[in-house]
């Protein structure tokens, strides 16, 4: 099992986005969480939620991250509605966290994709 990685590598794209060093279209920010629109959206609404602390993937999430990840999951539906997703049950949204190479993860800073809006979507 890999070691937890919570320190920020110098070259982490999403650490830089969270710090404002690389521009993004911000959806939400608080002390612990940053959310921004995906640069290549699959759906009419497609944003990413990240912890500001560097966690490489869900495979490195530990008990110390449980409250933070819980906050992200509870916040996701509120942001989804605010970004234009239609209400449940006719509307809704999809939450995806790709993890590792076989899970399709490209950026190794834990992130939650939140996708929604009327079908069809480009993917997913
Ligand atoms: P993954 O494949 O790791 O789950 O998803 C990474 C996501 O980050 C992709 O959907 C990709 O479009 C998005 N992405 C990659 N680089 C950037 C960037 O510089 N800015 C933004 N806003 N999104 C990015
Ligand atoms: Zn990072």
mmCIF file of C-alpha atoms and ligand atoms in Angstrom:
data_model
loop_
_atom_site.group_PDB
_atom_site.id
_atom_site.type_symbol
_atom_site.label_atom_id
_atom_site.label_comp_id
_atom_site.label_asym_id
_atom_site.label_seq_id
_atom_site.Cartn_x
_atom_site.Cartn_y
_atom_site.Cartn_z
ATOM 1 C CA UNK A 1 0.000 0.000 0.000
ATOM 2 C CA UNK A 2 1.337 3.439 -0.886
ATOM 3 C CA UNK A 3 2.283 5.946 1.777
ATOM 4 C CA UNK A 4 -0.069 8.855 2.450
ATOM 5 C CA UNK A 5 0.982 11.958 0.509
ATOM 6 C CA UNK A 6 -0.414 15.100 2.059
ATOM 7 C CA UNK A 7 2.472 17.466 1.341
ATOM 8 C CA UNK A 8 2.195 19.494 -1.833
ATOM 9 C CA UNK A 9 4.648 18.609 -4.554
ATOM 10 C CA UNK A 10 6.102 21.708 -6.196
ATOM 11 C CA UNK A 11 4.551 20.905 -9.542
ATOM 12 C CA UNK A 12 0.980 19.998 -8.550
ATOM 13 C CA UNK A 13 -1.444 21.658 -10.976
ATOM 14 C CA UNK A 14 -4.396 21.630 -8.577
ATOM 15 C CA UNK A 15 -2.341 22.958 -5.628
ATOM 16 C CA UNK A 16 -1.438 25.871 -7.893
ATOM 17 C CA UNK A 17 -5.067 26.387 -8.923
ATOM 18 C CA UNK A 18 -6.187 26.318 -5.269
ATOM 19 C CA UNK A 19 -3.493 28.882 -4.428
ATOM 20 C CA UNK A 20 -4.537 31.132 -7.316
ATOM 21 C CA UNK A 21 -1.145 30.723 -9.002
ATOM 22 C CA UNK A 22 -2.850 29.266 -12.082
ATOM 23 C CA UNK A 23 -6.132 30.894 -13.121
ATOM 24 C CA UNK A 24 -9.417 29.004 -13.012
ATOM 25 C CA UNK A 25 -13.117 29.792 -13.115
ATOM 26 C CA UNK A 26 -13.881 29.580 -9.408
ATOM 27 C CA UNK A 27 -17.143 28.048 -8.213
ATOM 28 C CA UNK A 28 -16.534 28.080 -4.450
ATOM 29 C CA UNK A 29 -13.805 28.552 -1.859
ATOM 30 C CA UNK A 30 -13.472 28.245 1.891
ATOM 31 C CA UNK A 31 -10.603 27.488 4.266
ATOM 32 C CA UNK A 32 -10.365 23.852 3.221
ATOM 33 C CA UNK A 33 -12.111 23.441 -0.124
ATOM 34 C CA UNK A 34 -11.767 24.957 -3.594
ATOM 35 C CA UNK A 35 -14.118 24.319 -6.525
ATOM 36 C CA UNK A 36 -13.688 25.385 -10.147
ATOM 37 C CA UNK A 37 -15.038 24.644 -13.604
ATOM 38 C CA UNK A 38 -13.410 21.805 -15.509
ATOM 39 C CA UNK A 39 -11.480 23.146 -18.503
ATOM 40 C CA UNK A 40 -12.922 20.396 -20.744
ATOM 41 C CA UNK A 41 -16.519 19.923 -19.566
ATOM 42 C CA UNK A 42 -18.336 16.686 -20.349
ATOM 43 C CA UNK A 43 -21.722 17.999 -19.318
ATOM 44 C CA UNK A 44 -23.565 21.351 -19.262
ATOM 45 C CA UNK A 45 -22.432 21.660 -15.623
ATOM 46 C CA UNK A 46 -19.002 20.197 -14.847
ATOM 47 C CA UNK A 47 -16.901 21.437 -11.998
ATOM 48 C CA UNK A 48 -14.197 19.960 -9.788
ATOM 49 C CA UNK A 49 -14.006 20.091 -5.989
ATOM 50 C CA UNK A 50 -10.616 19.723 -4.325
ATOM 51 C CA UNK A 51 -9.274 19.837 -0.792
ATOM 52 C CA UNK A 52 -6.726 22.636 -0.430
ATOM 53 C CA UNK A 53 -4.436 20.178 1.339
ATOM 54 C CA UNK A 54 -2.580 17.996 -1.144
ATOM 55 C CA UNK A 55 -3.924 14.443 -1.045
ATOM 56 C CA UNK A 56 -2.732 12.579 -4.133
ATOM 57 C CA UNK A 57 -5.855 10.474 -4.590
ATOM 58 C CA UNK A 58 -8.694 8.789 -2.734
ATOM 59 C CA UNK A 59 -6.279 5.901 -2.201
ATOM 60 C CA UNK A 60 -4.328 8.150 0.198
ATOM 61 C CA UNK A 61 -7.359 9.406 2.123
ATOM 62 C CA UNK A 62 -7.095 8.573 5.801
ATOM 63 C CA UNK A 63 -9.216 8.898 8.917
ATOM 64 C CA UNK A 64 -7.801 12.406 9.414
ATOM 65 C CA UNK A 65 -9.504 13.432 6.160
ATOM 66 C CA UNK A 66 -12.934 11.995 6.953
ATOM 67 C CA UNK A 67 -14.522 15.262 8.084
ATOM 68 C CA UNK A 68 -13.099 17.196 5.150
ATOM 69 C CA UNK A 69 -14.264 14.626 2.600
ATOM 70 C CA UNK A 70 -17.651 14.520 4.307
ATOM 71 C CA UNK A 71 -17.921 18.292 3.995
ATOM 72 C CA UNK A 72 -17.091 18.055 0.302
ATOM 73 C CA UNK A 73 -19.793 15.447 -0.290
ATOM 74 C CA UNK A 74 -22.409 17.472 1.572
ATOM 75 C CA UNK A 75 -21.396 20.656 -0.231
ATOM 76 C CA UNK A 76 -21.494 19.070 -3.707
ATOM 77 C CA UNK A 77 -25.326 19.031 -4.056
ATOM 78 C CA UNK A 78 -25.577 22.667 -2.960
ATOM 79 C CA UNK A 79 -22.958 23.758 -5.503
ATOM 80 C CA UNK A 80 -24.547 21.578 -8.186
ATOM 81 C CA UNK A 81 -27.871 23.386 -7.786
ATOM 82 C CA UNK A 82 -26.160 26.777 -7.629
ATOM 83 C CA UNK A 83 -24.336 25.982 -10.881
ATOM 84 C CA UNK A 84 -27.536 25.103 -12.725
ATOM 85 C CA UNK A 85 -28.145 21.413 -12.174
ATOM 86 C CA UNK A 86 -31.860 20.661 -12.026
ATOM 87 C CA UNK A 87 -33.316 19.431 -8.730
ATOM 88 C CA UNK A 88 -33.539 15.773 -7.768
ATOM 89 C CA UNK A 89 -35.213 13.506 -8.820
ATOM 90 C CA UNK A 90 -35.893 14.703 -12.375
ATOM 91 C CA UNK A 91 -32.559 16.494 -12.502
ATOM 92 C CA UNK A 92 -29.646 15.481 -10.350
ATOM 93 C CA UNK A 93 -25.950 15.162 -10.994
ATOM 94 C CA UNK A 94 -23.109 12.670 -11.148
ATOM 95 C CA UNK A 95 -20.185 12.596 -8.711
ATOM 96 C CA UNK A 96 -17.021 10.835 -9.917
ATOM 97 C CA UNK A 97 -13.596 10.419 -8.359
ATOM 98 C CA UNK A 98 -11.106 8.714 -10.651
ATOM 99 C CA UNK A 99 -8.362 7.011 -8.644
ATOM 100 C CA UNK A 100 -5.067 5.758 -10.039
ATOM 101 C CA UNK A 101 -4.098 4.837 -13.575
ATOM 102 C CA UNK A 102 -6.663 2.087 -13.936
ATOM 103 C CA UNK A 103 -9.270 4.388 -12.418
ATOM 104 C CA UNK A 104 -8.599 6.975 -15.109
ATOM 105 C CA UNK A 105 -6.956 9.579 -12.847
ATOM 106 C CA UNK A 106 -4.854 12.124 -14.749
ATOM 107 C CA UNK A 107 -4.273 14.817 -12.130
ATOM 108 C CA UNK A 108 -2.834 13.414 -8.907
ATOM 109 C CA UNK A 109 -4.480 15.761 -6.439
ATOM 110 C CA UNK A 110 -7.727 14.285 -5.117
ATOM 111 C CA UNK A 111 -10.736 15.796 -6.875
ATOM 112 C CA UNK A 112 -14.443 15.178 -7.193
ATOM 113 C CA UNK A 113 -16.034 15.723 -10.592
ATOM 114 C CA UNK A 114 -19.581 17.075 -10.281
ATOM 115 C CA UNK A 115 -21.488 16.845 -13.567
ATOM 116 C CA UNK A 116 -25.083 17.613 -14.389
ATOM 117 C CA UNK A 117 -27.556 19.403 -16.591
ATOM 118 C CA UNK A 118 -29.763 18.212 -19.427
ATOM 119 C CA UNK A 119 -28.687 15.204 -21.520
ATOM 120 C CA UNK A 120 -27.028 14.392 -23.858
ATOM 121 C CA UNK A 121 -23.562 14.900 -22.423
ATOM 122 C CA UNK A 122 -20.301 14.695 -24.295
ATOM 123 C CA UNK A 123 -19.286 11.715 -22.118
ATOM 124 C CA UNK A 124 -20.472 9.879 -19.045
HETATM 125 P P1 LIG B 1 -9.031 13.149 -13.836
HETATM 126 O O1 LIG B 1 -8.890 12.490 -15.167
HETATM 127 O O2 LIG B 1 -7.707 13.275 -13.117
HETATM 128 O O3 LIG B 1 -10.128 12.576 -12.988
HETATM 129 O O4 LIG B 1 -9.565 14.612 -14.146
HETATM 130 C C1 LIG B 1 -8.756 15.715 -14.320
HETATM 131 C C2 LIG B 1 -9.659 16.806 -14.869
HETATM 132 O O5 LIG B 1 -8.956 18.038 -14.756
HETATM 133 C C3 LIG B 1 -10.027 16.643 -16.347
HETATM 134 O O6 LIG B 1 -11.445 16.569 -16.488
HETATM 135 C C4 LIG B 1 -9.441 17.882 -17.012
HETATM 136 O O7 LIG B 1 -10.267 18.416 -18.027
HETATM 137 C C5 LIG B 1 -9.268 18.851 -15.863
HETATM 138 N N1 LIG B 1 -8.162 19.771 -16.012
HETATM 139 C C6 LIG B 1 -6.891 19.447 -16.386
HETATM 140 N N2 LIG B 1 -6.123 20.548 -16.409
HETATM 141 C C7 LIG B 1 -6.930 21.586 -16.029
HETATM 142 C C8 LIG B 1 -6.690 22.983 -15.864
HETATM 143 O O8 LIG B 1 -5.595 23.510 -16.058
HETATM 144 N N3 LIG B 1 -7.756 23.740 -15.465
HETATM 145 C C9 LIG B 1 -8.981 23.198 -15.239
HETATM 146 N N4 LIG B 1 -9.952 24.044 -14.866
HETATM 147 N N5 LIG B 1 -9.248 21.884 -15.387
HETATM 148 C C10 LIG B 1 -8.214 21.090 -15.776
HETATM 149 ZN ZN1 LIG B 2 -1.773 19.173 -5.027
#
